[in-house]
């Protein structure tokens, strides 16, 4: 199962690189067309916004696989190992509950928004909002995998 999760995260990393390339390209085009040619493109601002939204959510999910999120280690390290493990379990349960809410509520939002079209690109807003449950699901998988690894190694 660990290999499948690793491949998923590699795919997410490459997808994030593609979205970043799109974001940089459309922002560059917007600057050129607005300030050099004096004729701004309407679709570039919207595509850049949606690209940034997807990078943010999927980037958070990918960062979970690298344990790159911030933590309160200074506070946690004040306690002994048994309390640290209890705090780790408690924080993991609370975080997984939040990610589960992202999946449930995000799916509901995406489904309800499928009939609403974006102003310029005319794509269903549900596609844009679909990143919320998708990233929530990836966050759950990555956090559960990390939790399993931490407890297998005996560390927190």
Short mmCIF file of N, CA and C in Angstrom, two decimals:
data_model
loop_
_atom_site.label_atom_id
_atom_site.label_comp_id
_atom_site.label_asym_id
_atom_site.label_seq_id
_atom_site.Cartn_x
_atom_site.Cartn_y
_atom_site.Cartn_z
N UNK A 1 0.82 -1.20 0.00
CA UNK A 1 0.00 0.00 0.00
C UNK A 1 0.86 1.26 0.00
N UNK A 2 2.04 1.17 0.64
CA UNK A 2 2.93 2.32 0.71
C UNK A 2 3.41 2.77 -0.66
N UNK A 3 3.65 1.81 -1.55
CA UNK A 3 4.11 2.14 -2.90
C UNK A 3 3.02 2.88 -3.68
N UNK A 4 1.77 2.45 -3.51
CA UNK A 4 0.65 3.10 -4.20
C UNK A 4 0.54 4.56 -3.75
N UNK A 5 0.68 4.78 -2.45
CA UNK A 5 0.62 6.15 -1.92
C UNK A 5 1.79 6.97 -2.43
N UNK A 6 2.98 6.36 -2.49
CA UNK A 6 4.15 7.07 -3.04
C UNK A 6 3.93 7.46 -4.50
N UNK A 7 3.39 6.54 -5.29
CA UNK A 7 3.10 6.85 -6.70
C UNK A 7 2.03 7.94 -6.82
N UNK A 8 1.02 7.89 -5.95
CA UNK A 8 -0.01 8.93 -5.95
C UNK A 8 0.63 10.30 -5.69
N UNK A 9 1.51 10.35 -4.71
CA UNK A 9 2.14 11.62 -4.37
C UNK A 9 3.09 12.11 -5.45
N UNK A 10 3.76 11.20 -6.13
CA UNK A 10 4.60 11.59 -7.26
C UNK A 10 3.74 12.18 -8.37
N UNK A 11 2.60 11.54 -8.63
CA UNK A 11 1.67 12.07 -9.63
C UNK A 11 1.14 13.45 -9.26
N UNK A 12 0.83 13.63 -7.97
CA UNK A 12 0.35 14.94 -7.50
C UNK A 12 1.44 15.98 -7.68
N UNK A 13 2.69 15.62 -7.36
CA UNK A 13 3.80 16.56 -7.51
C UNK A 13 3.93 17.02 -8.96
N UNK A 14 3.84 16.07 -9.90
CA UNK A 14 3.95 16.43 -11.31
C UNK A 14 2.75 17.26 -11.77
N UNK A 15 1.57 16.93 -11.28
CA UNK A 15 0.37 17.71 -11.61
C UNK A 15 0.50 19.13 -11.07
N UNK A 16 1.04 19.28 -9.85
CA UNK A 16 1.26 20.60 -9.29
C UNK A 16 2.25 21.40 -10.13
N UNK A 17 3.28 20.74 -10.64
CA UNK A 17 4.23 21.42 -11.52
C UNK A 17 3.56 21.92 -12.79
N UNK A 18 2.66 21.12 -13.33
CA UNK A 18 1.94 21.52 -14.55
C UNK A 18 1.04 22.73 -14.24
N UNK A 19 0.32 22.67 -13.13
CA UNK A 19 -0.56 23.79 -12.77
C UNK A 19 0.27 25.05 -12.54
N UNK A 20 1.43 24.91 -11.90
CA UNK A 20 2.30 26.07 -11.67
C UNK A 20 2.77 26.66 -13.00
N UNK A 21 3.11 25.81 -13.95
CA UNK A 21 3.53 26.29 -15.27
C UNK A 21 2.39 27.04 -15.95
N UNK A 22 1.18 26.52 -15.83
CA UNK A 22 0.01 27.20 -16.40
C UNK A 22 -0.18 28.56 -15.72
N UNK A 23 -0.08 28.58 -14.40
CA UNK A 23 -0.24 29.82 -13.64
C UNK A 23 0.78 30.87 -14.06
N UNK A 24 2.03 30.50 -14.13
CA UNK A 24 3.08 31.44 -14.53
C UNK A 24 2.85 31.93 -15.96
N UNK A 25 2.48 31.03 -16.84
CA UNK A 25 2.26 31.40 -18.24
C UNK A 25 1.11 32.38 -18.40
N UNK A 26 -0.02 32.09 -17.75
CA UNK A 26 -1.18 32.99 -17.94
C UNK A 26 -0.96 34.35 -17.27
N UNK A 27 -0.25 34.37 -16.15
CA UNK A 27 0.04 35.66 -15.52
C UNK A 27 1.00 36.45 -16.40
N UNK A 28 1.99 35.78 -16.98
CA UNK A 28 2.91 36.45 -17.91
C UNK A 28 2.15 37.00 -19.11
N UNK A 29 1.26 36.18 -19.67
CA UNK A 29 0.44 36.65 -20.80
C UNK A 29 -0.40 37.86 -20.42
N UNK A 30 -0.98 37.82 -19.22
CA UNK A 30 -1.81 38.94 -18.76
C UNK A 30 -0.98 40.23 -18.68
N UNK A 31 0.22 40.13 -18.15
CA UNK A 31 1.09 41.31 -18.05
C UNK A 31 1.45 41.83 -19.43
N UNK A 32 1.84 40.94 -20.32
CA UNK A 32 2.21 41.35 -21.68
C UNK A 32 1.03 42.01 -22.40
N UNK A 33 -0.12 41.35 -22.36
CA UNK A 33 -1.27 41.88 -23.08
C UNK A 33 -1.81 43.16 -22.45
N UNK A 34 -1.77 43.28 -21.13
CA UNK A 34 -2.31 44.46 -20.48
C UNK A 34 -1.39 45.66 -20.61
N UNK A 35 -0.11 45.48 -20.31
CA UNK A 35 0.79 46.62 -20.22
C UNK A 35 1.60 46.89 -21.48
N UNK A 36 1.86 45.87 -22.29
CA UNK A 36 2.64 46.08 -23.50
C UNK A 36 1.72 46.32 -24.70
N UNK A 37 0.73 45.46 -24.85
CA UNK A 37 -0.16 45.58 -26.01
C UNK A 37 -1.40 46.43 -25.72
N UNK A 38 -1.67 46.71 -24.46
CA UNK A 38 -2.81 47.56 -24.10
C UNK A 38 -4.17 46.93 -24.33
N UNK A 39 -4.22 45.61 -24.44
CA UNK A 39 -5.47 44.90 -24.68
C UNK A 39 -5.52 43.66 -23.79
N UNK A 40 -5.99 43.81 -22.54
CA UNK A 40 -5.94 42.68 -21.60
C UNK A 40 -6.83 41.51 -22.03
N UNK A 41 -6.37 40.33 -21.68
CA UNK A 41 -7.15 39.11 -21.93
C UNK A 41 -8.03 38.85 -20.71
N UNK A 42 -9.30 38.64 -20.93
CA UNK A 42 -10.24 38.46 -19.82
C UNK A 42 -10.06 37.10 -19.13
N UNK A 43 -9.74 36.08 -19.88
CA UNK A 43 -9.70 34.73 -19.33
C UNK A 43 -8.47 34.44 -18.48
N UNK A 44 -7.40 35.20 -18.64
CA UNK A 44 -6.17 34.88 -17.91
C UNK A 44 -6.31 35.09 -16.41
N UNK A 45 -7.00 36.12 -16.00
CA UNK A 45 -7.17 36.37 -14.57
C UNK A 45 -7.96 35.24 -13.91
N UNK A 46 -9.01 34.81 -14.58
CA UNK A 46 -9.84 33.73 -14.02
C UNK A 46 -9.08 32.41 -13.97
N UNK A 47 -8.36 32.08 -15.02
CA UNK A 47 -7.58 30.84 -15.04
C UNK A 47 -6.47 30.87 -13.98
N UNK A 48 -5.84 32.03 -13.81
CA UNK A 48 -4.81 32.15 -12.79
C UNK A 48 -5.40 31.95 -11.40
N UNK A 49 -6.57 32.52 -11.15
CA UNK A 49 -7.23 32.36 -9.85
C UNK A 49 -7.55 30.90 -9.57
N UNK A 50 -8.12 30.22 -10.55
CA UNK A 50 -8.48 28.82 -10.35
C UNK A 50 -7.24 27.93 -10.23
N UNK A 51 -6.20 28.26 -10.96
CA UNK A 51 -4.94 27.51 -10.84
C UNK A 51 -4.36 27.67 -9.44
N UNK A 52 -4.41 28.87 -8.91
CA UNK A 52 -3.89 29.12 -7.57
C UNK A 52 -4.70 28.37 -6.51
N UNK A 53 -6.00 28.30 -6.70
CA UNK A 53 -6.85 27.54 -5.78
C UNK A 53 -6.46 26.07 -5.78
N UNK A 54 -6.29 25.51 -6.97
CA UNK A 54 -5.92 24.10 -7.07
C UNK A 54 -4.52 23.85 -6.51
N UNK A 55 -3.58 24.76 -6.75
CA UNK A 55 -2.23 24.60 -6.20
C UNK A 55 -2.27 24.63 -4.68
N UNK A 56 -3.08 25.51 -4.12
CA UNK A 56 -3.16 25.63 -2.67
C UNK A 56 -3.67 24.35 -2.03
N UNK A 57 -4.78 23.85 -2.51
CA UNK A 57 -5.38 22.66 -1.90
C UNK A 57 -4.54 21.41 -2.16
N UNK A 58 -4.14 21.20 -3.40
CA UNK A 58 -3.34 20.01 -3.70
C UNK A 58 -1.94 20.10 -3.10
N UNK A 59 -1.41 21.32 -3.02
CA UNK A 59 -0.11 21.52 -2.39
C UNK A 59 -0.15 21.17 -0.91
N UNK A 60 -1.23 21.50 -0.25
CA UNK A 60 -1.39 21.13 1.17
C UNK A 60 -1.44 19.61 1.31
N UNK A 61 -2.12 18.95 0.40
CA UNK A 61 -2.22 17.49 0.44
C UNK A 61 -0.85 16.86 0.18
N UNK A 62 -0.11 17.42 -0.76
CA UNK A 62 1.23 16.90 -1.05
C UNK A 62 2.18 17.17 0.12
N UNK A 63 2.07 18.34 0.73
CA UNK A 63 2.93 18.69 1.87
C UNK A 63 2.71 17.72 3.04
N UNK A 64 1.50 17.20 3.17
CA UNK A 64 1.23 16.23 4.23
C UNK A 64 2.09 14.97 4.04
N UNK A 65 2.33 14.59 2.80
CA UNK A 65 3.14 13.40 2.55
C UNK A 65 4.60 13.63 2.93
N UNK A 66 5.03 14.88 2.95
CA UNK A 66 6.42 15.21 3.28
C UNK A 66 6.59 15.64 4.74
N UNK A 67 5.49 15.64 5.49
CA UNK A 67 5.48 16.16 6.87
C UNK A 67 5.99 17.60 6.89
N UNK A 68 5.54 18.40 5.92
CA UNK A 68 6.02 19.76 5.78
C UNK A 68 5.10 20.79 6.42
N UNK A 69 4.04 20.35 7.07
CA UNK A 69 3.14 21.29 7.74
C UNK A 69 3.74 21.71 9.08
N UNK A 70 3.35 22.89 9.50
CA UNK A 70 3.88 23.39 10.76
C UNK A 70 3.31 22.60 11.93
N UNK A 71 4.04 22.57 13.01
CA UNK A 71 3.59 21.90 14.22
C UNK A 71 4.06 22.68 15.42
N UNK A 72 3.60 22.27 16.58
CA UNK A 72 3.98 22.94 17.82
C UNK A 72 4.93 22.04 18.59
N UNK A 73 6.09 21.77 18.02
CA UNK A 73 7.03 20.85 18.63
C UNK A 73 7.57 21.37 19.96
N UNK A 74 7.78 22.67 20.05
CA UNK A 74 8.30 23.24 21.30
C UNK A 74 7.35 22.93 22.46
N UNK A 75 6.05 23.10 22.22
CA UNK A 75 5.06 22.82 23.24
C UNK A 75 4.98 21.32 23.54
N UNK A 76 4.94 20.52 22.51
CA UNK A 76 4.79 19.07 22.67
C UNK A 76 6.02 18.47 23.34
N UNK A 77 7.19 18.97 23.04
CA UNK A 77 8.43 18.42 23.61
C UNK A 77 8.58 18.71 25.10
N UNK A 78 7.71 19.53 25.66
CA UNK A 78 7.74 19.78 27.10
C UNK A 78 7.25 18.56 27.89
N UNK A 79 6.53 17.67 27.21
CA UNK A 79 5.93 16.52 27.88
C UNK A 79 6.76 15.26 27.65
N UNK A 80 6.48 14.24 28.44
CA UNK A 80 7.12 12.95 28.28
C UNK A 80 6.55 12.19 27.10
N UNK A 81 7.18 11.06 26.78
CA UNK A 81 6.79 10.25 25.62
C UNK A 81 5.33 9.80 25.67
N UNK A 82 4.81 9.30 26.81
CA UNK A 82 3.41 8.85 26.80
C UNK A 82 2.42 10.00 26.50
N UNK A 83 2.67 11.17 27.05
CA UNK A 83 1.78 12.30 26.79
C UNK A 83 1.93 12.78 25.35
N UNK A 84 3.17 12.75 24.83
CA UNK A 84 3.40 13.12 23.43
C UNK A 84 2.60 12.21 22.49
N UNK A 85 2.65 10.91 22.78
CA UNK A 85 1.90 9.96 21.94
C UNK A 85 0.40 10.22 22.03
N UNK A 86 -0.08 10.50 23.23
CA UNK A 86 -1.51 10.79 23.41
C UNK A 86 -1.89 12.05 22.65
N UNK A 87 -1.06 13.09 22.73
CA UNK A 87 -1.33 14.34 21.99
C UNK A 87 -1.29 14.10 20.49
N UNK A 88 -0.36 13.27 20.05
CA UNK A 88 -0.26 12.95 18.62
C UNK A 88 -1.51 12.22 18.14
N UNK A 89 -1.97 11.25 18.92
CA UNK A 89 -3.18 10.52 18.56
C UNK A 89 -4.38 11.45 18.54
N UNK A 90 -4.51 12.29 19.56
CA UNK A 90 -5.63 13.23 19.64
C UNK A 90 -5.62 14.21 18.48
N UNK A 91 -4.46 14.77 18.18
CA UNK A 91 -4.38 15.72 17.06
C UNK A 91 -4.65 15.04 15.73
N UNK A 92 -4.21 13.80 15.59
CA UNK A 92 -4.46 13.06 14.34
C UNK A 92 -5.95 12.80 14.16
N UNK A 93 -6.62 12.40 15.23
CA UNK A 93 -8.07 12.15 15.16
C UNK A 93 -8.82 13.43 14.81
N UNK A 94 -8.46 14.54 15.45
CA UNK A 94 -9.13 15.83 15.18
C UNK A 94 -8.88 16.26 13.74
N UNK A 95 -7.65 16.10 13.28
CA UNK A 95 -7.32 16.50 11.91
C UNK A 95 -8.02 15.63 10.89
N UNK A 96 -8.06 14.33 11.13
CA UNK A 96 -8.77 13.43 10.21
C UNK A 96 -10.26 13.75 10.16
N UNK A 97 -10.84 14.14 11.31
CA UNK A 97 -12.26 14.53 11.33
C UNK A 97 -12.47 15.77 10.47
N UNK A 98 -11.55 16.73 10.56
CA UNK A 98 -11.66 17.94 9.73
C UNK A 98 -11.54 17.59 8.25
N UNK A 99 -10.59 16.73 7.90
CA UNK A 99 -10.42 16.33 6.50
C UNK A 99 -11.64 15.58 5.99
N UNK A 100 -12.25 14.77 6.85
CA UNK A 100 -13.47 14.07 6.47
C UNK A 100 -14.60 15.07 6.20
N UNK A 101 -14.67 16.11 6.99
CA UNK A 101 -15.67 17.17 6.75
C UNK A 101 -15.39 17.88 5.42
N UNK A 102 -14.11 18.05 5.10
CA UNK A 102 -13.76 18.64 3.80
C UNK A 102 -14.30 17.77 2.66
N UNK A 103 -14.15 16.47 2.80
CA UNK A 103 -14.61 15.56 1.76
C UNK A 103 -16.14 15.61 1.65
N UNK A 104 -16.81 15.52 2.76
CA UNK A 104 -18.29 15.48 2.75
C UNK A 104 -18.87 16.80 2.27
N UNK A 105 -18.48 17.90 2.92
CA UNK A 105 -19.04 19.21 2.57
C UNK A 105 -18.54 19.69 1.20
N UNK A 106 -17.28 19.36 0.88
CA UNK A 106 -16.74 19.74 -0.43
C UNK A 106 -17.45 19.03 -1.57
N UNK A 107 -17.77 17.76 -1.36
CA UNK A 107 -18.52 17.01 -2.37
C UNK A 107 -19.89 17.63 -2.57
N UNK A 108 -20.54 17.98 -1.48
CA UNK A 108 -21.86 18.61 -1.55
C UNK A 108 -21.77 19.94 -2.30
N UNK A 109 -20.77 20.75 -1.97
CA UNK A 109 -20.59 22.05 -2.65
C UNK A 109 -20.32 21.86 -4.13
N UNK A 110 -19.45 20.93 -4.46
CA UNK A 110 -19.11 20.70 -5.87
C UNK A 110 -20.32 20.22 -6.67
N UNK A 111 -21.10 19.33 -6.08
CA UNK A 111 -22.29 18.82 -6.78
C UNK A 111 -23.33 19.91 -6.98
N UNK A 112 -23.52 20.74 -5.97
CA UNK A 112 -24.50 21.82 -6.08
C UNK A 112 -24.07 22.89 -7.08
N UNK A 113 -22.77 23.02 -7.31
CA UNK A 113 -22.25 24.09 -8.16
C UNK A 113 -22.02 23.67 -9.60
N UNK A 114 -22.38 22.45 -9.94
CA UNK A 114 -22.13 21.98 -11.31
C UNK A 114 -22.94 22.74 -12.36
N UNK A 115 -24.07 23.28 -11.97
CA UNK A 115 -24.88 24.01 -12.95
C UNK A 115 -24.46 25.48 -13.07
N UNK A 116 -23.66 25.97 -12.13
CA UNK A 116 -23.18 27.35 -12.17
C UNK A 116 -21.91 27.41 -13.02
N UNK A 117 -21.89 28.29 -14.00
CA UNK A 117 -20.73 28.42 -14.88
C UNK A 117 -19.86 29.60 -14.45
N UNK A 118 -18.54 29.45 -14.66
CA UNK A 118 -17.64 30.57 -14.35
C UNK A 118 -17.91 31.70 -15.34
N UNK A 119 -17.69 32.94 -14.91
CA UNK A 119 -18.08 34.08 -15.75
C UNK A 119 -17.41 34.14 -17.13
N UNK A 120 -16.13 33.87 -17.22
CA UNK A 120 -15.42 34.04 -18.49
C UNK A 120 -15.13 32.72 -19.18
N UNK A 121 -14.59 31.76 -18.45
CA UNK A 121 -14.21 30.49 -19.06
C UNK A 121 -15.41 29.59 -19.34
N UNK A 122 -16.52 29.84 -18.66
CA UNK A 122 -17.76 29.10 -18.86
C UNK A 122 -17.61 27.61 -18.53
N UNK A 123 -16.82 27.30 -17.51
CA UNK A 123 -16.71 25.93 -17.05
C UNK A 123 -17.52 25.79 -15.76
N UNK A 124 -18.05 24.62 -15.49
CA UNK A 124 -18.84 24.45 -14.27
C UNK A 124 -18.00 24.73 -13.02
N UNK A 125 -18.54 25.51 -12.10
CA UNK A 125 -17.82 25.85 -10.88
C UNK A 125 -17.61 24.61 -10.01
N UNK A 126 -18.43 23.59 -10.22
CA UNK A 126 -18.25 22.34 -9.50
C UNK A 126 -16.90 21.71 -9.77
N UNK A 127 -16.36 21.91 -10.97
CA UNK A 127 -15.03 21.39 -11.29
C UNK A 127 -13.98 22.12 -10.47
N UNK A 128 -14.14 23.41 -10.30
CA UNK A 128 -13.20 24.19 -9.49
C UNK A 128 -13.31 23.75 -8.02
N UNK A 129 -14.52 23.61 -7.53
CA UNK A 129 -14.73 23.23 -6.13
C UNK A 129 -14.41 21.76 -5.86
N UNK A 130 -14.27 20.96 -6.91
CA UNK A 130 -13.97 19.53 -6.73
C UNK A 130 -12.61 19.31 -6.07
N UNK A 131 -11.76 20.32 -6.09
CA UNK A 131 -10.45 20.18 -5.45
C UNK A 131 -10.58 20.07 -3.93
N UNK A 132 -11.66 20.56 -3.36
CA UNK A 132 -11.84 20.50 -1.91
C UNK A 132 -11.99 19.05 -1.43
N UNK A 133 -12.96 18.29 -1.96
CA UNK A 133 -13.03 16.89 -1.51
C UNK A 133 -11.85 16.05 -1.98
N UNK A 134 -11.32 16.36 -3.16
CA UNK A 134 -10.17 15.62 -3.67
C UNK A 134 -8.97 15.80 -2.74
N UNK A 135 -8.68 17.02 -2.38
CA UNK A 135 -7.54 17.26 -1.49
C UNK A 135 -7.82 16.70 -0.09
N UNK A 136 -9.07 16.77 0.36
CA UNK A 136 -9.42 16.19 1.65
C UNK A 136 -9.16 14.69 1.67
N UNK A 137 -9.51 14.03 0.59
CA UNK A 137 -9.27 12.58 0.49
C UNK A 137 -7.77 12.27 0.47
N UNK A 138 -7.02 13.03 -0.28
CA UNK A 138 -5.56 12.83 -0.33
C UNK A 138 -4.93 13.14 1.02
N UNK A 139 -5.42 14.18 1.70
CA UNK A 139 -4.93 14.50 3.04
C UNK A 139 -5.18 13.35 4.01
N UNK A 140 -6.37 12.75 3.92
CA UNK A 140 -6.70 11.61 4.79
C UNK A 140 -5.74 10.45 4.52
N UNK A 141 -5.54 10.13 3.26
CA UNK A 141 -4.66 9.02 2.90
C UNK A 141 -3.24 9.28 3.38
N UNK A 142 -2.73 10.49 3.12
CA UNK A 142 -1.36 10.81 3.52
C UNK A 142 -1.19 10.86 5.04
N UNK A 143 -2.19 11.41 5.74
CA UNK A 143 -2.07 11.49 7.20
C UNK A 143 -2.15 10.10 7.82
N UNK A 144 -3.05 9.28 7.32
CA UNK A 144 -3.16 7.91 7.85
C UNK A 144 -1.89 7.13 7.58
N UNK A 145 -1.31 7.31 6.41
CA UNK A 145 -0.06 6.63 6.07
C UNK A 145 1.07 7.11 6.99
N UNK A 146 1.13 8.40 7.21
CA UNK A 146 2.18 8.96 8.08
C UNK A 146 2.00 8.48 9.52
N UNK A 147 0.76 8.43 9.96
CA UNK A 147 0.45 7.97 11.32
C UNK A 147 0.90 6.51 11.49
N UNK A 148 0.60 5.70 10.49
CA UNK A 148 0.99 4.29 10.52
C UNK A 148 2.51 4.15 10.57
N UNK A 149 3.21 4.92 9.76
CA UNK A 149 4.69 4.88 9.73
C UNK A 149 5.26 5.30 11.08
N UNK A 150 4.71 6.37 11.65
CA UNK A 150 5.21 6.88 12.93
C UNK A 150 5.05 5.86 14.05
N UNK A 151 3.93 5.18 14.07
CA UNK A 151 3.70 4.22 15.14
C UNK A 151 4.42 2.89 14.90
N UNK A 152 4.68 2.56 13.64
CA UNK A 152 5.47 1.36 13.35
C UNK A 152 6.91 1.54 13.83
N UNK A 153 7.42 2.75 13.62
CA UNK A 153 8.82 3.01 14.00
C UNK A 153 8.95 3.27 15.50
N UNK A 154 7.84 3.42 16.19
CA UNK A 154 7.87 3.65 17.64
C UNK A 154 8.05 5.09 18.02
N UNK A 155 8.18 5.96 17.05
CA UNK A 155 8.36 7.38 17.32
C UNK A 155 7.12 8.18 17.08
N UNK A 156 7.18 9.41 17.49
CA UNK A 156 6.06 10.33 17.26
C UNK A 156 6.61 11.57 16.61
#
